[in-house]
Amino acid sequence: MSETAAEEARGADPCPAEFNAAQFCLARAAAERPEAEALLVVDGDAPERLRARWTFAEIDAAMRRAAGAMVAAGLSPGDRVLIRLGDGPEFPIAYFGALTAGAVAAPVSSQLSQGELEHIIRDAAPKLALLDLEAPAGLDLGGAKRLDAAALTAGPVAEIRPTRADDPALLVYTSGSSGAPKGVLHAQRSFWARRMMRLGWHDMRPADRVMHAGAFNWTYTLGVGLSDPWSVGATSILNAGARRPEAWPALAKAWAPTQFAAVPGVYRRILKYGRDVGPAFASLRHALAAGEQLSPALRGAWEAETGAPLLEALGMSEVSTFISQSPSRQADPGWTGWPQPGRVVAVLDHAEGRDAPQQGPATGVLAVRRDDPGLMLGYWGRPEDTAAALRGDWFVTGDLVERRADGALRYLGRADDQMNAQGYRVAPLEVEAAFADHPGVAECAAAELPISEGLSVIALWITPAAADGGDDGRLDPAALRAHAGARLADYKTPRAFYLVDPLPRSANGKLLRRQLSAAVGQKLEETTD
């Protein structure tokens, strides 16, 4: 058996009963490659400047001191640690420090308002709150004790506390159906499960240098940008400066990443605003896309410009990425990929209550077997929500997919994003895909738009291509409807069009579809000549 085949055969190995994520992701590399580069801190405002260089031995020592400081401040195993420390090296040190202490890391975005942050604090009830100096003044910490980043450097060196595979390790907050964020609690074993991503998606190796465009509070960044490279002894490149689109090519040229990870919207803006993108990214083995669907046109444009494959993955906070393509098995344009080695998934018949697995080619709701080691322990403090997401042996993701005969999956959107058109349910992504080849459309998003009580229509929000302002006829509503009519049934065709630049997105670049109707934008009026 080849080394690759042997690795794939081990992809579904059960997580050891005694398992700690800090040991797996960092301490192992510190023991095996102490002087290798673990972290390069660079600056998007001055791309050739190296702010700091950390070896695995240095990062390991720093996380142990951070753990010692937390324990000295009263932290016990299982306690939650709220982490809001921006995007500098303090964040990963605190993150792995909490795991070293056997606590539960709860990373949050520095972009949250005071009210949003206080909601999470009330919900998570953290023992410690690790806050940067820009945290809102007068923040109600409940019973949490506040520590700043400086305090973490002065603690005694702590040993890694033994933990079990099912012990809680990570609490991340995601949008809830009610609009209020809800916590997703992950076990220590979820870090072990990321081995399946290495086999089925990014193929990280010790010689890799990984640059991620997202913020550290996001699980996509924490996983692909930190945990995955460090677990194999690879280097993480951290941009602690500007994240403007034009900064990434300059950073890539200066620091030669072999893998770059971002949401599709970041790739689009790099191609639009970056300079010398192809030569700048000449060091890439491949690039990674997740967080939202990757259009075939964007994938083709990136690969034509850089010569590097752009590999898509599908995931969610509850199970991270689990459907993907890899360097050795690239999917056809428009298809996301296959279940990663060791993953067991099903396509459930949505019309039959989401609990009937279908065979062969099918369209329905994607589900993950509930014994997947990467699946969450549950929604924090919401047992009814956890129970509602489970159907027999399956965790129901709420993602609509199409599966073809070879098992490849195509993402069709969220079940709860579905639009209602003349009694039919329509996926926004299906409408958006009809405009992927329109020369006047750089980017678009579809959603239902209420126009009166009990009545709504499908609307499309458009970011025009650089040469278009909507006045040359190509973005006239009649022309847009004709374009859609050649590709879609009439009931799927948008009835209203709006210009908006940019589309509403989160700090990590993820489309905020539910904000579209609130920020309508400039309505395109039909010409009469």
Short mmCIF file of C-alpha atoms in Angstrom, two decimals:
data_model
loop_
_atom_site.label_atom_id
_atom_site.label_comp_id
_atom_site.label_asym_id
_atom_site.label_seq_id
_atom_site.Cartn_x
_atom_site.Cartn_y
_atom_site.Cartn_z
CA MET A 1 0.00 0.00 0.00
CA SER A 2 1.34 3.44 -0.95
CA GLU A 3 1.90 6.10 1.71
CA THR A 4 -1.02 8.12 0.32
CA ALA A 5 -3.34 5.09 0.31
CA ALA A 6 -2.27 4.22 3.84
CA GLU A 7 -3.00 7.78 4.96
CA GLU A 8 -6.46 7.62 3.39
CA ALA A 9 -7.14 4.30 5.09
CA ARG A 10 -6.37 6.00 8.41
CA GLY A 11 -8.71 8.90 7.66
CA ALA A 12 -11.61 7.35 9.56
CA ASP A 13 -9.56 6.08 12.51
CA PRO A 14 -11.35 6.85 15.79
CA CYS A 15 -9.96 9.67 17.88
CA PRO A 16 -7.87 8.39 20.81
CA ALA A 17 -9.89 8.33 24.02
CA GLU A 18 -7.33 10.60 25.71
CA PHE A 19 -6.90 13.60 23.43
CA ASN A 20 -6.04 17.30 23.77
CA ALA A 21 -6.20 19.68 20.84
CA ALA A 22 -3.26 21.82 21.98
CA GLN A 23 -1.08 18.71 22.16
CA PHE A 24 -2.24 17.56 18.73
CA CYS A 25 -2.01 20.91 16.93
CA LEU A 26 1.04 22.51 18.51
CA ALA A 27 2.98 20.64 21.20
CA ARG A 28 3.72 17.74 18.85
CA ALA A 29 5.32 20.03 16.27
CA ALA A 30 7.22 21.85 19.02
CA ALA A 31 8.75 18.54 20.08
CA GLU A 32 9.53 17.35 16.56
CA ARG A 33 10.45 20.65 14.82
CA PRO A 34 11.21 23.16 17.61
CA GLU A 35 13.17 25.63 15.45
CA ALA A 36 10.90 25.49 12.39
CA GLU A 37 8.85 28.58 11.58
CA ALA A 38 5.36 28.32 13.05
CA LEU A 39 4.12 31.87 12.59
CA LEU A 40 5.17 34.83 10.45
CA VAL A 41 3.41 38.07 11.38
CA VAL A 42 3.36 40.36 8.34
CA ASP A 43 1.80 43.73 7.57
CA GLY A 44 -0.65 44.49 4.76
CA ASP A 45 0.26 48.18 5.05
CA ALA A 46 3.96 47.44 4.49
CA PRO A 47 3.99 44.06 2.70
CA GLU A 48 7.72 43.41 2.85
CA ARG A 49 7.94 44.13 6.57
CA LEU A 50 8.19 41.17 8.96
CA ARG A 51 6.65 42.19 12.27
CA ALA A 52 7.55 39.00 14.12
CA ARG A 53 8.75 35.44 13.62
CA TRP A 54 7.78 32.65 16.01
CA THR A 55 9.19 29.13 16.03
CA PHE A 56 7.13 26.18 17.21
CA ALA A 57 9.16 26.09 20.44
CA GLU A 58 8.40 29.77 21.08
CA ILE A 59 4.68 29.47 20.36
CA ASP A 60 4.46 26.36 22.53
CA ALA A 61 6.14 28.16 25.43
CA ALA A 62 3.86 31.19 24.99
CA MET A 63 0.68 29.09 25.03
CA ARG A 64 1.85 27.34 28.20
CA ARG A 65 2.52 30.70 29.90
CA ALA A 66 -0.92 31.91 28.79
CA ALA A 67 -2.47 28.76 30.27
CA GLY A 68 -0.58 29.33 33.51
CA ALA A 69 -1.86 32.90 33.71
CA MET A 70 -5.44 31.75 33.17
CA VAL A 71 -5.21 29.03 35.81
CA ALA A 72 -3.69 31.55 38.24
CA ALA A 73 -6.68 33.80 37.53
CA GLY A 74 -9.06 31.05 38.65
CA LEU A 75 -9.72 29.07 35.46
CA SER A 76 -10.80 25.45 35.89
CA PRO A 77 -11.25 22.67 33.30
CA GLY A 78 -14.48 23.13 31.35
CA ASP A 79 -14.74 26.86 32.08
CA ARG A 80 -15.35 29.14 29.11
CA VAL A 81 -12.77 31.73 28.05
CA LEU A 82 -14.07 34.59 25.91
CA ILE A 83 -11.35 35.73 23.48
CA ARG A 84 -11.56 39.12 21.77
CA LEU A 85 -7.99 40.05 20.95
CA GLY A 86 -8.05 41.25 17.35
CA ASP A 87 -5.94 39.54 14.71
CA GLY A 88 -2.45 39.70 16.18
CA PRO A 89 -0.38 36.78 17.56
CA GLU A 90 -2.03 37.24 20.96
CA PHE A 91 -5.16 35.56 19.61
CA PRO A 92 -3.69 32.13 18.75
CA ILE A 93 -1.57 32.17 21.91
CA ALA A 94 -4.69 32.77 24.03
CA TYR A 95 -6.72 30.29 22.00
CA PHE A 96 -4.29 27.41 22.43
CA GLY A 97 -3.55 28.55 25.97
CA ALA A 98 -7.20 27.96 26.90
CA LEU A 99 -7.07 24.50 25.31
CA THR A 100 -3.83 23.75 27.17
CA ALA A 101 -5.65 24.50 30.43
CA GLY A 102 -8.49 22.12 29.53
CA ALA A 103 -10.91 25.04 29.19
CA VAL A 104 -13.35 25.94 26.41
CA ALA A 105 -12.16 28.66 24.03
CA ALA A 106 -14.93 31.05 22.94
CA PRO A 107 -13.53 33.31 20.18
CA VAL A 108 -15.58 36.35 19.19
CA SER A 109 -15.27 39.02 16.52
CA SER A 110 -13.82 42.43 17.31
CA GLN A 111 -16.55 43.82 15.01
CA LEU A 112 -19.39 42.95 17.41
CA SER A 113 -21.34 45.79 18.96
CA GLN A 114 -21.49 46.11 22.71
CA GLY A 115 -25.00 44.69 22.76
CA GLU A 116 -24.03 41.68 20.64
CA LEU A 117 -20.99 41.02 22.82
CA GLU A 118 -22.97 41.27 26.04
CA HIS A 119 -25.53 38.80 24.66
CA ILE A 120 -22.76 36.26 24.12
CA ILE A 121 -21.29 36.93 27.56
CA ARG A 122 -24.67 36.34 29.20
CA ASP A 123 -25.17 33.17 27.17
CA ALA A 124 -21.70 31.63 27.53
CA ALA A 125 -21.09 32.75 31.14
CA PRO A 126 -17.28 32.80 30.71
CA LYS A 127 -14.96 32.59 33.69
CA LEU A 128 -12.41 34.84 31.95
CA ALA A 129 -12.74 37.52 29.29
CA LEU A 130 -9.54 38.17 27.32
CA LEU A 131 -10.11 41.60 25.81
CA ASP A 132 -8.06 44.03 23.76
CA LEU A 133 -7.83 47.70 24.61
CA GLU A 134 -10.47 48.54 21.98
CA ALA A 135 -13.20 46.57 23.77
CA PRO A 136 -16.30 48.72 24.39
CA ALA A 137 -16.07 50.90 27.46
CA GLY A 138 -18.54 49.95 30.17
CA LEU A 139 -18.89 46.40 28.85
CA ASP A 140 -20.93 44.27 31.27
CA LEU A 141 -18.82 41.16 31.85
CA GLY A 142 -21.30 39.49 34.15
CA GLY A 143 -19.21 37.36 36.51
CA ALA A 144 -16.20 37.10 34.17
CA LYS A 145 -12.76 38.32 35.20
CA ARG A 146 -11.05 40.50 32.62
CA LEU A 147 -7.50 39.83 31.43
CA ASP A 148 -5.58 41.70 28.76
CA ALA A 149 -2.98 40.26 26.42
CA ALA A 150 -0.07 41.51 28.53
CA ALA A 151 -1.22 39.44 31.51
CA LEU A 152 -0.92 36.26 29.44
CA THR A 153 2.83 36.70 29.02
CA ALA A 154 3.54 36.77 32.76
CA GLY A 155 2.00 33.48 33.82
CA PRO A 156 3.89 30.43 35.09
CA VAL A 157 4.53 27.69 32.53
CA ALA A 158 1.69 25.16 32.64
CA GLU A 159 1.61 21.56 31.53
CA ILE A 160 -1.05 20.48 29.06
CA ARG A 161 -4.01 19.25 31.07
CA PRO A 162 -5.16 15.74 30.07
CA THR A 163 -8.57 15.77 28.42
CA ARG A 164 -10.80 13.21 26.77
CA ALA A 165 -11.97 13.16 23.18
CA ASP A 166 -15.55 14.16 24.06
CA ASP A 167 -14.60 16.92 26.51
CA PRO A 168 -15.74 20.38 25.30
CA ALA A 169 -13.02 22.51 23.71
CA LEU A 170 -14.51 25.20 21.49
CA LEU A 171 -17.64 27.38 21.63
CA VAL A 172 -18.37 29.40 18.51
CA TYR A 173 -21.35 31.63 17.89
CA THR A 174 -23.32 31.53 14.68
CA SER A 175 -26.47 33.19 13.41
CA GLY A 176 -29.58 31.67 14.90
CA SER A 177 -32.97 31.29 13.26
CA SER A 178 -34.32 33.90 15.69
CA GLY A 179 -31.60 36.39 14.68
CA ALA A 180 -29.75 36.13 18.00
CA PRO A 181 -26.40 34.28 17.84
CA LYS A 182 -26.37 30.81 19.34
CA GLY A 183 -23.40 28.85 20.57
CA VAL A 184 -22.09 25.74 18.83
CA LEU A 185 -20.11 23.57 21.24
CA HIS A 186 -17.34 21.37 19.82
CA ALA A 187 -15.38 18.58 21.47
CA GLN A 188 -11.63 18.05 21.57
CA ARG A 189 -12.13 15.35 18.92
CA SER A 190 -13.22 17.96 16.36
CA PHE A 191 -9.54 18.85 15.92
CA TRP A 192 -8.72 15.19 15.21
CA ALA A 193 -11.49 15.14 12.61
CA ARG A 194 -9.68 17.83 10.63
CA ARG A 195 -7.31 15.09 9.40
CA MET A 196 -10.07 14.21 6.94
CA MET A 197 -9.82 17.70 5.44
CA ARG A 198 -6.12 17.18 4.87
CA LEU A 199 -6.90 14.02 2.93
CA GLY A 200 -9.89 15.34 0.99
CA TRP A 201 -9.20 19.05 0.56
CA HIS A 202 -6.01 20.98 1.27
CA ASP A 203 -3.29 18.30 1.49
CA MET A 204 -1.15 20.35 3.90
CA ARG A 205 2.45 19.27 4.40
CA PRO A 206 5.33 20.43 6.64
CA ALA A 207 6.88 22.46 3.82
CA ASP A 208 3.70 24.49 3.23
CA ARG A 209 3.32 28.18 4.04
CA VAL A 210 -0.36 28.98 4.58
CA MET A 211 -1.87 32.46 4.32
CA HIS A 212 -5.53 33.01 5.29
CA ALA A 213 -7.51 36.16 4.48
CA GLY A 214 -10.09 35.84 7.29
CA ALA A 215 -10.26 37.07 10.87
CA PHE A 216 -9.19 34.77 13.71
CA ASN A 217 -12.59 34.56 15.38
CA TRP A 218 -13.93 32.63 12.35
CA THR A 219 -13.69 28.84 12.47
CA TYR A 220 -12.55 28.81 8.82
CA THR A 221 -9.49 30.86 9.79
CA LEU A 222 -8.85 29.10 13.10
CA GLY A 223 -8.92 25.76 11.31
CA VAL A 224 -7.30 26.25 7.91
CA GLY A 225 -5.13 29.20 8.97
CA LEU A 226 -3.83 27.83 12.29
CA SER A 227 -4.85 24.36 13.49
CA ASP A 228 -4.31 22.56 10.19
CA PRO A 229 -0.86 23.92 9.28
CA TRP A 230 0.45 23.63 12.84
CA SER A 231 -0.82 20.05 13.21
CA VAL A 232 1.52 19.02 10.35
CA GLY A 233 4.39 21.36 11.26
CA ALA A 234 3.70 23.90 8.49
CA THR A 235 4.01 27.69 8.68
CA SER A 236 1.08 30.06 9.18
CA ILE A 237 1.41 33.56 7.69
CA LEU A 238 -0.61 36.12 9.62
CA ASN A 239 -1.52 39.50 8.15
CA ALA A 240 -1.89 41.80 11.16
CA GLY A 241 -2.29 44.87 8.93
CA ALA A 242 -4.64 46.01 6.18
CA ARG A 243 -6.87 43.49 4.45
CA ARG A 244 -7.54 45.56 1.36
CA PRO A 245 -7.81 43.46 -1.83
CA GLU A 246 -4.63 44.95 -3.28
CA ALA A 247 -2.65 44.03 -0.14
CA TRP A 248 -2.87 40.26 -0.71
CA PRO A 249 -0.90 40.07 -3.98
CA ALA A 250 1.83 42.24 -2.45
CA LEU A 251 2.00 40.00 0.62
CA ALA A 252 2.02 36.86 -1.51
CA LYS A 253 4.89 38.21 -3.59
CA ALA A 254 6.88 39.03 -0.44
CA TRP A 255 6.22 35.87 1.61
CA ALA A 256 5.60 33.14 -0.99
CA PRO A 257 2.64 31.20 0.44
CA THR A 258 2.09 27.77 -1.03
CA GLN A 259 -1.58 27.82 0.01
CA PHE A 260 -3.95 30.79 0.21
CA ALA A 261 -7.43 30.58 1.74
CA ALA A 262 -10.34 33.00 1.51
CA VAL A 263 -14.04 33.31 0.73
CA PRO A 264 -14.92 33.63 -2.97
CA GLY A 265 -15.69 37.34 -2.59
CA VAL A 266 -12.08 38.02 -1.61
CA TYR A 267 -10.82 36.25 -4.74
CA ARG A 268 -13.16 38.34 -6.89
CA ARG A 269 -11.89 41.59 -5.35
CA ILE A 270 -8.24 40.52 -5.64
CA LEU A 271 -8.74 39.90 -9.36
CA LYS A 272 -10.56 43.21 -9.74
CA TYR A 273 -8.29 45.49 -7.71
CA GLY A 274 -4.98 43.64 -7.31
CA ARG A 275 -1.87 44.28 -9.41
CA ASP A 276 0.20 41.58 -11.11
CA VAL A 277 -1.93 38.91 -9.45
CA GLY A 278 -0.55 35.99 -11.45
CA PRO A 279 3.15 36.66 -10.82
CA ALA A 280 2.44 37.61 -7.19
CA PHE A 281 0.85 34.23 -6.45
CA ALA A 282 3.39 32.22 -8.43
CA SER A 283 4.41 30.31 -5.27
CA LEU A 284 0.99 28.67 -4.79
CA ARG A 285 0.44 24.93 -5.01
CA HIS A 286 -3.26 25.71 -4.82
CA ALA A 287 -5.80 28.05 -3.25
CA LEU A 288 -8.78 27.21 -1.04
CA ALA A 289 -12.33 28.60 -1.09
CA ALA A 290 -15.12 28.12 1.46
CA GLY A 291 -17.78 30.14 3.24
CA GLU A 292 -20.05 30.61 0.22
CA GLN A 293 -20.49 29.06 -3.20
CA LEU A 294 -17.68 29.50 -5.71
CA SER A 295 -18.93 30.41 -9.18
CA PRO A 296 -17.43 28.55 -12.16
CA ALA A 297 -16.56 31.91 -13.77
CA LEU A 298 -14.60 33.09 -10.73
CA ARG A 299 -12.82 29.76 -10.40
CA GLY A 300 -11.88 29.88 -14.09
CA ALA A 301 -10.67 33.48 -13.88
CA TRP A 302 -8.46 32.77 -10.84
CA GLU A 303 -6.95 29.63 -12.34
CA ALA A 304 -6.32 31.36 -15.67
CA GLU A 305 -4.61 34.28 -13.91
CA THR A 306 -2.49 32.32 -11.42
CA GLY A 307 -2.19 28.83 -12.89
CA ALA A 308 -3.03 27.48 -9.41
CA PRO A 309 -6.11 25.29 -8.79
CA LEU A 310 -8.84 26.86 -6.65
CA LEU A 311 -10.29 24.08 -4.49
CA GLU A 312 -13.76 24.55 -3.03
CA ALA A 313 -15.19 23.09 0.17
CA LEU A 314 -18.62 23.11 1.79
CA GLY A 315 -19.04 23.24 5.55
CA MET A 316 -20.82 24.90 8.43
CA SER A 317 -20.04 25.91 12.01
CA GLU A 318 -21.63 22.70 13.33
CA VAL A 319 -19.28 20.33 11.46
CA SER A 320 -16.71 22.52 9.67
CA THR A 321 -15.83 21.63 6.06
CA PHE A 322 -16.72 18.07 5.05
CA ILE A 323 -17.51 18.16 1.29
CA SER A 324 -14.61 19.20 -0.91
CA GLN A 325 -12.34 18.60 -3.86
CA SER A 326 -8.61 18.07 -3.59
CA PRO A 327 -5.45 18.46 -5.68
CA SER A 328 -5.73 14.82 -6.72
CA ARG A 329 -9.48 14.93 -7.42
CA GLN A 330 -10.75 18.23 -8.78
CA ALA A 331 -14.46 18.67 -9.36
CA ASP A 332 -16.10 19.84 -12.57
CA PRO A 333 -16.99 23.56 -12.67
CA GLY A 334 -20.13 24.22 -10.65
CA TRP A 335 -19.71 21.10 -8.48
CA THR A 336 -18.36 21.38 -4.94
CA GLY A 337 -16.75 17.96 -4.57
CA TRP A 338 -17.16 14.70 -2.64
CA PRO A 339 -17.47 13.67 1.01
CA GLN A 340 -14.01 13.66 2.55
CA PRO A 341 -12.44 10.26 3.38
CA GLY A 342 -14.05 9.00 6.57
CA ARG A 343 -17.19 11.15 6.24
CA VAL A 344 -20.59 9.51 5.87
CA VAL A 345 -23.30 11.74 4.40
CA ALA A 346 -26.78 11.32 2.96
CA VAL A 347 -29.14 13.28 0.75
CA LEU A 348 -32.50 13.26 2.49
CA ASP A 349 -35.83 13.57 0.76
CA HIS A 350 -36.96 17.05 1.79
CA ALA A 351 -40.57 16.27 0.86
CA GLU A 352 -40.60 13.31 3.25
CA GLY A 353 -39.68 15.20 6.39
CA ARG A 354 -35.91 15.22 5.82
CA ASP A 355 -35.53 11.73 7.22
CA ALA A 356 -35.52 9.47 4.15
CA PRO A 357 -32.03 8.88 2.65
CA GLN A 358 -32.14 8.71 -1.14
CA GLN A 359 -30.02 6.44 -3.33
CA GLY A 360 -28.06 7.34 -6.45
CA PRO A 361 -28.51 10.71 -8.18
CA ALA A 362 -30.77 12.86 -6.01
CA THR A 363 -31.69 16.35 -4.90
CA GLY A 364 -32.52 17.06 -1.27
CA VAL A 365 -31.19 18.13 2.10
CA LEU A 366 -27.64 17.19 3.02
CA ALA A 367 -27.12 15.27 6.26
CA VAL A 368 -24.07 14.06 8.16
CA ARG A 369 -24.06 10.88 10.21
CA ARG A 370 -24.31 11.84 13.84
CA ASP A 371 -21.22 9.83 14.85
CA ASP A 372 -18.93 12.02 12.68
CA PRO A 373 -16.03 13.04 14.97
CA GLY A 374 -16.19 16.60 13.65
CA LEU A 375 -19.86 17.07 14.52
CA MET A 376 -20.66 19.43 17.37
CA LEU A 377 -21.61 18.23 20.82
CA GLY A 378 -24.71 20.42 20.49
CA TYR A 379 -26.05 23.96 20.64
CA TRP A 380 -24.95 25.55 23.90
CA GLY A 381 -27.83 25.70 26.36
CA ARG A 382 -30.36 24.81 23.62
CA PRO A 383 -31.12 21.09 23.83
CA GLU A 384 -34.36 21.60 21.90
CA ASP A 385 -32.44 23.08 18.94
CA THR A 386 -29.96 20.22 19.07
CA ALA A 387 -32.75 17.64 19.07
CA ALA A 388 -34.51 19.42 16.19
CA ALA A 389 -31.40 19.09 14.00
CA LEU A 390 -31.19 15.32 14.47
CA ARG A 391 -33.19 12.75 12.51
CA GLY A 392 -32.39 9.21 13.55
CA ASP A 393 -28.77 8.56 12.59
CA TRP A 394 -28.39 11.92 10.87
CA PHE A 395 -27.59 15.55 11.64
CA VAL A 396 -29.60 17.60 9.14
CA THR A 397 -27.54 20.52 7.82
CA GLY A 398 -30.31 22.49 6.11
CA ASP A 399 -28.19 22.70 2.95
CA LEU A 400 -29.88 21.76 -0.32
CA VAL A 401 -27.67 19.75 -2.67
CA GLU A 402 -27.74 17.80 -5.89
CA ARG A 403 -25.86 14.49 -6.07
CA ARG A 404 -24.88 12.84 -9.33
CA ALA A 405 -24.04 9.20 -10.04
CA ASP A 406 -20.35 9.43 -9.07
CA GLY A 407 -21.23 10.92 -5.67
CA ALA A 408 -20.17 14.48 -6.52
CA LEU A 409 -22.31 17.13 -4.81
CA ARG A 410 -23.48 20.53 -6.00
CA TYR A 411 -24.58 23.09 -3.41
CA LEU A 412 -28.00 24.64 -4.15
CA GLY A 413 -28.33 26.97 -1.16
CA ARG A 414 -29.83 26.93 2.29
CA ALA A 415 -33.25 25.43 2.78
CA ASP A 416 -34.18 28.48 4.85
CA ASP A 417 -32.97 30.83 2.07
CA GLN A 418 -35.51 29.40 -0.33
CA MET A 419 -37.71 31.96 -2.06
CA ASN A 420 -41.37 31.49 -2.84
CA ALA A 421 -42.37 32.33 -6.39
CA GLN A 422 -45.93 31.67 -7.53
CA GLY A 423 -46.14 28.78 -5.08
CA TYR A 424 -42.84 27.27 -6.17
CA ARG A 425 -39.73 27.24 -4.02
CA VAL A 426 -36.68 28.72 -5.72
CA ALA A 427 -33.04 28.64 -4.55
CA PRO A 428 -31.33 32.06 -4.70
CA LEU A 429 -28.19 30.47 -6.09
CA GLU A 430 -30.12 29.15 -9.08
CA VAL A 431 -31.19 32.70 -9.99
CA GLU A 432 -27.70 34.08 -9.37
CA ALA A 433 -26.12 31.42 -11.56
CA ALA A 434 -28.23 32.61 -14.51
CA PHE A 435 -26.33 35.91 -14.43
CA ALA A 436 -22.84 34.43 -14.02
CA ASP A 437 -22.06 35.03 -17.71
CA HIS A 438 -23.74 38.44 -18.02
CA PRO A 439 -21.07 40.95 -19.15
CA GLY A 440 -22.50 43.80 -17.08
CA VAL A 441 -22.74 41.89 -13.80
CA ALA A 442 -19.66 41.56 -11.61
CA GLU A 443 -21.55 40.05 -8.69
CA CYS A 444 -25.18 39.56 -7.74
CA ALA A 445 -27.43 38.22 -5.01
CA ALA A 446 -31.09 37.19 -5.09
CA ALA A 447 -33.66 37.32 -2.31
CA GLU A 448 -37.35 37.78 -1.72
CA LEU A 449 -38.44 41.42 -1.54
CA PRO A 450 -41.71 42.23 0.26
CA ILE A 451 -43.72 44.77 -1.74
CA SER A 452 -46.97 44.75 0.22
CA GLU A 453 -48.59 42.82 3.03
CA GLY A 454 -48.52 39.15 2.11
CA LEU A 455 -46.89 39.76 -1.27
CA SER A 456 -43.24 39.50 -2.25
CA VAL A 457 -41.26 39.13 -5.46
CA ILE A 458 -37.85 37.77 -6.38
CA ALA A 459 -35.39 40.65 -6.63
CA LEU A 460 -31.77 40.76 -7.74
CA TRP A 461 -29.11 43.07 -6.32
CA ILE A 462 -26.27 43.71 -8.77
CA THR A 463 -22.74 45.01 -8.41
CA PRO A 464 -22.04 46.22 -11.97
CA ALA A 465 -18.91 45.31 -13.90
CA ALA A 466 -16.23 48.01 -13.88
CA ALA A 467 -17.21 49.51 -17.25
CA ASP A 468 -20.93 49.54 -16.48
CA GLY A 469 -23.01 52.05 -14.64
CA GLY A 470 -26.34 50.67 -15.72
CA ASP A 471 -26.88 53.21 -18.51
CA ASP A 472 -25.60 51.37 -21.59
CA GLY A 473 -28.59 49.07 -22.02
CA ARG A 474 -27.00 45.89 -20.72
CA LEU A 475 -28.36 46.57 -17.21
CA ASP A 476 -31.79 47.71 -18.36
CA PRO A 477 -34.42 45.61 -16.52
CA ALA A 478 -36.01 44.44 -19.76
CA ALA A 479 -32.65 43.21 -21.02
CA LEU A 480 -31.91 41.57 -17.69
CA ARG A 481 -35.25 39.79 -17.69
CA ALA A 482 -34.63 38.59 -21.23
CA HIS A 483 -31.22 37.28 -20.18
CA ALA A 484 -32.80 35.39 -17.27
CA GLY A 485 -35.69 34.18 -19.41
CA ALA A 486 -33.28 32.35 -21.68
CA ARG A 487 -31.97 30.41 -18.67
CA LEU A 488 -34.79 30.20 -16.14
CA ALA A 489 -38.47 29.41 -15.95
CA ASP A 490 -40.60 32.55 -15.91
CA TYR A 491 -41.54 32.16 -12.25
CA LYS A 492 -37.84 32.16 -11.31
CA THR A 493 -37.06 35.41 -13.16
CA PRO A 494 -36.46 38.46 -10.94
CA ARG A 495 -39.16 41.12 -11.03
CA ALA A 496 -36.99 43.93 -9.63
CA PHE A 497 -33.32 44.86 -10.02
CA TYR A 498 -31.15 47.07 -7.83
CA LEU A 499 -27.59 48.36 -8.05
CA VAL A 500 -25.54 48.00 -4.89
CA ASP A 501 -21.75 48.21 -4.50
CA PRO A 502 -20.63 46.40 -2.50
CA LEU A 503 -23.07 43.67 -1.56
CA PRO A 504 -23.57 43.50 2.23
CA ARG A 505 -21.00 41.15 3.73
CA SER A 506 -19.61 40.19 7.11
CA ALA A 507 -16.11 41.14 8.22
CA ASN A 508 -14.95 37.80 6.75
CA GLY A 509 -16.52 38.54 3.36
CA LYS A 510 -19.55 36.26 3.68
CA LEU A 511 -22.72 37.43 1.92
CA LEU A 512 -25.39 38.70 4.35
CA ARG A 513 -28.36 37.79 2.20
CA ARG A 514 -30.96 38.80 4.78
CA GLN A 515 -29.68 42.39 4.77
CA LEU A 516 -30.38 42.87 1.06
CA SER A 517 -34.00 44.01 1.36
CA ALA A 518 -33.11 46.36 4.23
CA ALA A 519 -30.51 48.20 2.13
CA VAL A 520 -32.36 48.20 -1.17
CA GLY A 521 -29.91 50.27 -3.23
CA GLN A 522 -30.59 52.12 -6.50
CA LYS A 523 -33.51 50.64 -8.39
CA LEU A 524 -32.98 50.06 -12.09
CA GLU A 525 -35.87 51.54 -14.07
CA GLU A 526 -36.90 50.18 -17.42
CA THR A 527 -36.12 52.35 -20.43
CA THR A 528 -38.91 53.26 -22.84
CA ASP A 529 -36.95 53.93 -26.05
#
